[in-house]
Amino acid sequence: MSQLFLGVALLLVLLLVGGLARVLQGPTPHDRLLAAQLFGTTAIAILLLLAESSGAAGVLDVALVLSLLAMVSVVAFISCSRGRGAPE
Amino acid sequence: MTLEMLFDMALVGAVVVAAAYAINAPVLIAGVFVYIVFGVLLSLVWVRLGAPDLAIAEAAIGAGITGAIVLDAARQMGMERRRNPRLRRWPGWLSWAATAAVGVIFAGVFLTVSEGRGDLPQRVQAELPRVGVENEVTAVLLSYRGYDTWFEVGVLLVAALGVLALRAPGESPARRFRWDPPAVADGAADMLVPGGILMAGYLLWQGSRGPGGAFQAGAVLAAIAVLLTLLGRPPIARVSDRARDALLVVGFADFLLVGLVAVTLGGALFEYPPAWAAPMILVIESAVAVSVAVTLSLLFAAGGAAGDASEGGVP
């Protein structure tokens, strides 16, 4: 079973690399933001799979911290694009 | 080839690709987002290396603080800006040569350390009962090399003093982001703040027996403060200057104080008596977590061009 989890995690890492293309291509900053957010969610999924397959302590805490703080960069981005001094 | 090796190779490949694009992205904002992704990947690497303490710190700092800092810097420089032409004055071979040199040094250090570490892990384990904590990382940081960690807390204090020194006397270091945040952001923040405080407390308490500790707890608290600062409610502006300075210093001072208490009890500096070690370490960690949180949130709240009339100063 742990091998299956690891295999799925490997697949998710490969999907991450594919997703980088959307971050780089855009074309709008919002596309890049959403792709980066998807990366955060994928990383949480990978961490959960790793936690199940290895049973190591603390891996779930990393996933918890990532999911708790995922919103910060979204708010930072919208405050950039809609707040004062924004280019648009 | 095992599946573990395949996974690790894919992960390392992803890290290298992300690092290359973070530097070479054609548009500034793309580089910023790839850099944020790079931080997330790095915390996966720490997990695979069996260092969950570092993974938690990297996740909190990367997702919560540096992400906001680089996005804010990108806003100040113009998000859609193309690559800085001044960077092209550096010949390409120079940066490759520098990278290769650093790589050789790291490889050398790695080979020396992995050969010469001898029975060090066993000795760390053997002494753990006398230290009062079950987490080796906390034991090393707070007990075996208390001096180094104390000075590291001092470095953070110096950074905070540097930020404060750039402001005119009486001028608030907290920028006000003046905009109308969407209600969903405000509402979500109201739910995240108690969750973040709970998480920080958990990491602090957990640090004595598992992955976690003062720095991780402080980083999570600081990320929550960054979120509130972005929404125009900087927590650091809610305390008086004097209280803020006290919070900045408390980690450094409390660390030294506990170290001196150990001296009066007959040990050397930071040589906590075994019976009292666990509570003493918790007292140090709690104070250090507060100072780390206030310092990191100050670094973000005070960022940006000094005297920027659109955001700086007291409203």
Coordinates of C-alpha atoms in Angstrom, one line a residue, chain B:
Chain B
M1 CA 15.6 1.2 -9.1
T2 CA 13.1 1.6 -6.2
L3 CA 10.1 3.8 -6.3
E4 CA 11.7 6.0 -3.5
M5 CA 14.6 6.8 -5.7
L6 CA 12.3 7.6 -8.6
F7 CA 10.3 9.9 -6.5
D8 CA 13.4 11.7 -5.1
M9 CA 14.9 12.1 -8.5
A10 CA 11.6 13.6 -9.8
L11 CA 11.5 15.9 -6.8
V12 CA 15.1 17.1 -7.2
G13 CA 14.5 17.6 -10.9
A14 CA 11.4 19.8 -10.1
V15 CA 13.4 21.8 -7.6
V16 CA 16.2 22.5 -10.2
V17 CA 13.7 23.4 -12.9
A18 CA 11.8 25.8 -10.5
A19 CA 15.1 27.3 -9.3
A20 CA 16.2 28.0 -12.9
Y21 CA 13.0 29.6 -13.9
A22 CA 12.7 31.6 -10.7
I23 CA 15.8 33.4 -11.8
N24 CA 15.3 33.4 -15.5
A25 CA 11.6 34.0 -15.9
P26 CA 11.0 36.5 -18.6
V27 CA 8.4 38.5 -16.6
L28 CA 9.0 39.6 -13.0
I29 CA 5.7 38.3 -11.6
A30 CA 6.2 34.9 -13.2
G31 CA 9.6 34.6 -11.4
V32 CA 7.9 35.6 -8.1
F33 CA 5.3 32.9 -8.4
V34 CA 7.9 30.3 -9.4
Y35 CA 9.9 31.3 -6.4
I36 CA 6.9 30.7 -4.1
V37 CA 6.5 27.3 -5.7
F38 CA 10.2 26.7 -5.2
G39 CA 9.8 27.2 -1.5
V40 CA 6.9 24.6 -1.4
L41 CA 9.1 22.1 -3.2
L42 CA 11.9 22.8 -0.8
S43 CA 9.8 21.8 2.2
L44 CA 9.0 18.5 0.4
V45 CA 12.8 18.0 0.0
W46 CA 13.3 18.5 3.8
V47 CA 10.5 16.0 4.5
R48 CA 12.3 13.4 2.2
L49 CA 15.6 14.2 4.0
G50 CA 14.0 13.3 7.3
A51 CA 14.1 16.9 8.6
P52 CA 10.5 17.8 9.4
D53 CA 11.5 20.6 11.7
L54 CA 13.1 22.4 8.7
A55 CA 10.1 21.5 6.5
I56 CA 7.7 23.2 8.9
A57 CA 9.9 26.3 9.1
E58 CA 10.3 26.4 5.3
A59 CA 6.6 26.0 4.8
A60 CA 5.7 28.8 7.3
I61 CA 8.4 31.2 6.1
G62 CA 7.9 30.4 2.4
A63 CA 4.1 30.4 2.2
G64 CA 3.5 33.0 4.9
I65 CA 6.3 35.6 4.8
T66 CA 8.7 35.6 1.9
G67 CA 5.8 35.0 -0.6
A68 CA 4.2 38.2 0.7
I69 CA 7.5 40.1 0.7
V70 CA 8.5 39.2 -2.9
L71 CA 5.0 39.9 -4.2
D72 CA 5.1 43.3 -2.4
A73 CA 8.5 44.0 -3.9
A74 CA 7.2 43.0 -7.4
R75 CA 4.3 45.5 -6.9
Q76 CA 6.8 48.3 -6.1
M77 CA 8.9 47.4 -9.2
G78 CA 6.0 46.9 -11.6
M79 CA 4.6 43.3 -11.9
E80 CA 4.6 43.0 -15.6
R81 CA 8.1 44.3 -15.9
R82 CA 10.4 42.3 -18.1
R83 CA 13.8 41.1 -16.9
N84 CA 16.1 43.7 -15.6
P85 CA 18.4 44.6 -18.4
R86 CA 21.1 45.6 -15.9
L87 CA 21.5 41.9 -15.0
R88 CA 22.6 41.1 -18.5
R89 CA 25.8 43.1 -17.9
W90 CA 27.0 40.2 -15.9
P91 CA 28.5 37.7 -18.3
G92 CA 26.6 34.4 -18.1
W93 CA 29.6 32.3 -17.6
L94 CA 30.4 34.2 -14.4
S95 CA 27.1 33.2 -12.6
W96 CA 27.5 29.6 -13.9
A97 CA 31.1 29.5 -12.6
A98 CA 30.0 30.9 -9.2
T99 CA 27.2 28.3 -9.0
A100 CA 29.6 25.5 -9.9
A101 CA 32.1 26.6 -7.3
V102 CA 29.5 26.8 -4.6
G103 CA 28.3 23.3 -5.7
V104 CA 31.8 21.9 -5.4
I105 CA 32.2 23.4 -1.9
F106 CA 28.8 22.0 -0.8
A107 CA 29.7 18.5 -2.2
G108 CA 33.0 18.7 -0.4
V109 CA 31.3 19.6 2.9
F110 CA 28.7 16.9 2.5
L111 CA 31.3 14.2 1.8
T112 CA 33.5 15.3 4.8
V113 CA 30.5 15.5 7.1
S114 CA 29.0 12.2 6.1
E115 CA 32.4 10.5 6.5
G116 CA 33.5 12.1 9.7
R117 CA 30.3 12.3 11.8
G118 CA 31.3 9.0 13.6
D119 CA 29.2 8.3 16.6
L120 CA 27.8 11.8 17.0
P121 CA 24.1 10.8 16.5
Q122 CA 24.4 8.0 19.1
R123 CA 26.0 10.5 21.6
V124 CA 23.2 13.0 21.0
Q125 CA 20.7 10.2 21.7
A126 CA 22.5 9.0 24.8
E127 CA 22.5 12.5 26.5
L128 CA 18.8 13.2 25.7
P129 CA 17.5 12.0 29.1
R130 CA 19.6 14.7 30.8
V131 CA 18.4 17.5 28.5
G132 CA 14.7 17.1 29.3
V133 CA 13.4 17.1 25.8
E134 CA 12.8 14.1 23.4
N135 CA 13.3 16.0 20.1
E136 CA 17.0 15.9 19.1
V137 CA 16.8 19.1 17.1
T138 CA 15.4 21.1 20.1
A139 CA 18.1 19.5 22.3
V140 CA 20.9 20.6 20.0
L141 CA 19.5 24.1 19.5
L142 CA 18.6 24.9 23.1
S143 CA 21.0 22.8 25.1
Y144 CA 24.0 21.4 23.3
R145 CA 24.7 24.7 21.5
G146 CA 22.7 27.1 23.5
Y147 CA 25.3 29.8 23.0
D148 CA 24.9 29.7 19.2
T149 CA 21.2 29.8 19.3
W150 CA 21.3 32.7 21.8
F151 CA 23.4 34.7 19.4
E152 CA 21.1 33.8 16.5
V153 CA 18.2 35.3 18.4
G154 CA 20.5 38.3 18.9
V155 CA 21.0 38.5 15.1
L156 CA 17.2 38.7 14.7
L157 CA 17.1 41.5 17.2
V158 CA 19.8 43.4 15.3
A159 CA 17.8 43.0 12.1
A160 CA 14.7 44.5 13.9
L161 CA 16.8 47.4 15.2
G162 CA 18.1 48.1 11.7
V163 CA 14.5 48.3 10.4
L164 CA 13.5 50.6 13.2
A165 CA 16.6 52.8 12.8
L166 CA 15.5 53.6 9.2
R167 CA 12.3 55.3 10.5
A168 CA 12.1 58.8 11.9
P169 CA 11.5 58.9 15.7
G170 CA 7.9 58.6 16.5
E171 CA 7.0 57.4 13.0
S172 CA 5.1 54.1 13.0
P173 CA 7.0 51.3 11.3
A174 CA 3.8 49.7 10.3
R175 CA 2.6 50.5 6.8
R176 CA -1.1 50.9 6.2
F177 CA -2.3 49.1 3.2
R178 CA -5.2 51.3 2.2
W179 CA -7.7 49.4 0.1
D180 CA -11.0 47.8 0.4
P181 CA -10.3 44.1 0.9
P182 CA -13.0 41.8 -0.4
A183 CA -15.3 40.6 2.3
V184 CA -14.3 37.0 1.7
A185 CA -10.7 37.9 2.5
D186 CA -11.6 39.7 5.7
G187 CA -13.9 36.9 6.8
A188 CA -11.4 34.2 6.0
A189 CA -8.7 36.1 7.9
D190 CA -11.0 36.3 11.0
M191 CA -11.3 32.5 10.9
L192 CA -7.6 31.9 10.2
V193 CA -6.3 34.1 13.1
P194 CA -7.4 31.8 15.9
G195 CA -6.4 28.8 13.9
G196 CA -2.9 30.2 13.4
I197 CA -2.5 31.1 17.1
L198 CA -3.6 27.5 18.0
M199 CA -1.2 26.1 15.4
A200 CA 1.7 28.2 16.8
G201 CA 0.9 27.1 20.4
Y202 CA 0.8 23.5 19.3
L203 CA 4.1 23.7 17.5
L204 CA 5.7 25.4 20.5
W205 CA 4.5 22.7 22.9
Q206 CA 5.2 19.9 20.4
G207 CA 8.8 21.1 20.0
S208 CA 10.0 19.3 23.1
R209 CA 8.9 15.9 21.9
G210 CA 8.6 16.1 18.1
P211 CA 9.1 18.4 15.1
G212 CA 8.3 22.0 16.0
G213 CA 9.7 24.6 18.3
A214 CA 10.1 28.3 18.9
F215 CA 11.1 29.3 15.4
Q216 CA 8.3 27.5 13.7
A217 CA 5.8 28.8 16.1
G218 CA 7.0 32.3 15.7
A219 CA 7.0 32.0 11.9
V220 CA 3.4 30.9 11.9
L221 CA 2.4 33.8 14.2
A222 CA 4.3 36.2 12.0
A223 CA 2.5 34.9 8.8
I224 CA -0.8 35.6 10.5
A225 CA 0.4 39.1 11.3
V226 CA 1.5 39.6 7.7
L227 CA -2.0 38.6 6.6
L228 CA -3.6 41.1 8.9
T229 CA -1.1 43.8 7.7
L230 CA -2.1 43.1 4.1
L231 CA -5.7 43.6 5.0
G232 CA -5.0 47.0 6.5
R233 CA -5.0 45.9 10.2
P234 CA -1.3 45.6 11.2
P235 CA -1.2 44.1 14.7
I236 CA 2.1 45.8 15.3
A237 CA 0.4 49.2 15.2
R238 CA -1.9 48.2 18.0
V239 CA 0.9 48.1 20.7
S240 CA 2.8 51.1 21.9
D241 CA 6.4 51.6 20.8
R242 CA 7.7 50.7 24.2
A243 CA 5.7 47.4 24.3
R244 CA 6.8 46.6 20.8
D245 CA 10.5 47.1 21.7
A246 CA 10.0 44.9 24.8
L247 CA 8.5 42.1 22.7
L248 CA 11.4 42.4 20.3
V249 CA 14.0 42.1 23.1
V250 CA 12.2 39.5 25.3
G251 CA 13.5 36.4 23.5
F252 CA 17.2 37.5 23.7
A253 CA 16.9 38.7 27.3
D254 CA 14.9 35.8 28.6
F255 CA 17.3 33.3 27.0
L256 CA 20.2 35.0 28.8
L257 CA 18.3 35.2 32.1
V258 CA 17.6 31.5 32.1
G259 CA 21.2 30.8 31.2
L260 CA 22.3 32.9 34.2
V261 CA 19.8 31.1 36.4
A262 CA 21.6 27.9 35.4
V263 CA 24.9 29.5 36.5
T264 CA 23.5 30.4 39.9
L265 CA 22.3 26.8 40.3
G266 CA 25.9 25.7 39.9
G267 CA 26.3 24.9 36.2
A268 CA 27.9 26.7 33.3
L269 CA 26.0 29.3 31.2
F270 CA 23.1 27.4 29.5
E271 CA 23.9 24.2 31.5
Y272 CA 20.4 23.6 32.8
P273 CA 20.2 21.2 35.8
P274 CA 18.5 18.0 34.5
A275 CA 15.6 18.2 36.9
W276 CA 14.7 21.7 35.7
A277 CA 15.8 21.5 32.1
A278 CA 12.4 20.8 30.5
P279 CA 10.6 23.8 32.0
M280 CA 13.6 26.1 31.5
I281 CA 13.7 25.2 27.8
L282 CA 10.0 25.8 27.5
V283 CA 10.3 29.2 29.1
I284 CA 13.1 30.1 26.6
E285 CA 11.2 28.8 23.7
S286 CA 8.0 30.7 24.5
A287 CA 9.9 34.0 24.8
V288 CA 11.9 33.4 21.6
A289 CA 8.7 32.5 19.7
V290 CA 7.2 35.9 20.6
S291 CA 10.4 37.8 19.6
V292 CA 10.6 35.8 16.3
A293 CA 7.0 36.5 15.5
V294 CA 7.3 40.3 16.2
T295 CA 10.6 40.6 14.4
L296 CA 9.4 38.8 11.2
S297 CA 6.1 40.7 11.1
L298 CA 8.0 43.9 11.6
L299 CA 10.3 43.1 8.7
F300 CA 7.2 42.9 6.4
A301 CA 5.2 45.7 8.0
A302 CA 8.1 48.1 7.7
G303 CA 9.1 47.1 4.2
G304 CA 9.0 49.3 1.1
A305 CA 10.4 52.7 0.3
A306 CA 10.9 54.8 3.4
G307 CA 8.7 57.9 3.3
D308 CA 6.3 56.3 0.8
A309 CA 3.4 58.7 1.4
S310 CA 0.8 56.4 0.0
E311 CA 1.3 53.8 2.7
G312 CA 3.8 54.8 5.3
G313 CA 3.3 56.4 8.6
V314 CA 0.5 56.8 11.0
P315 CA -3.0 57.3 9.4

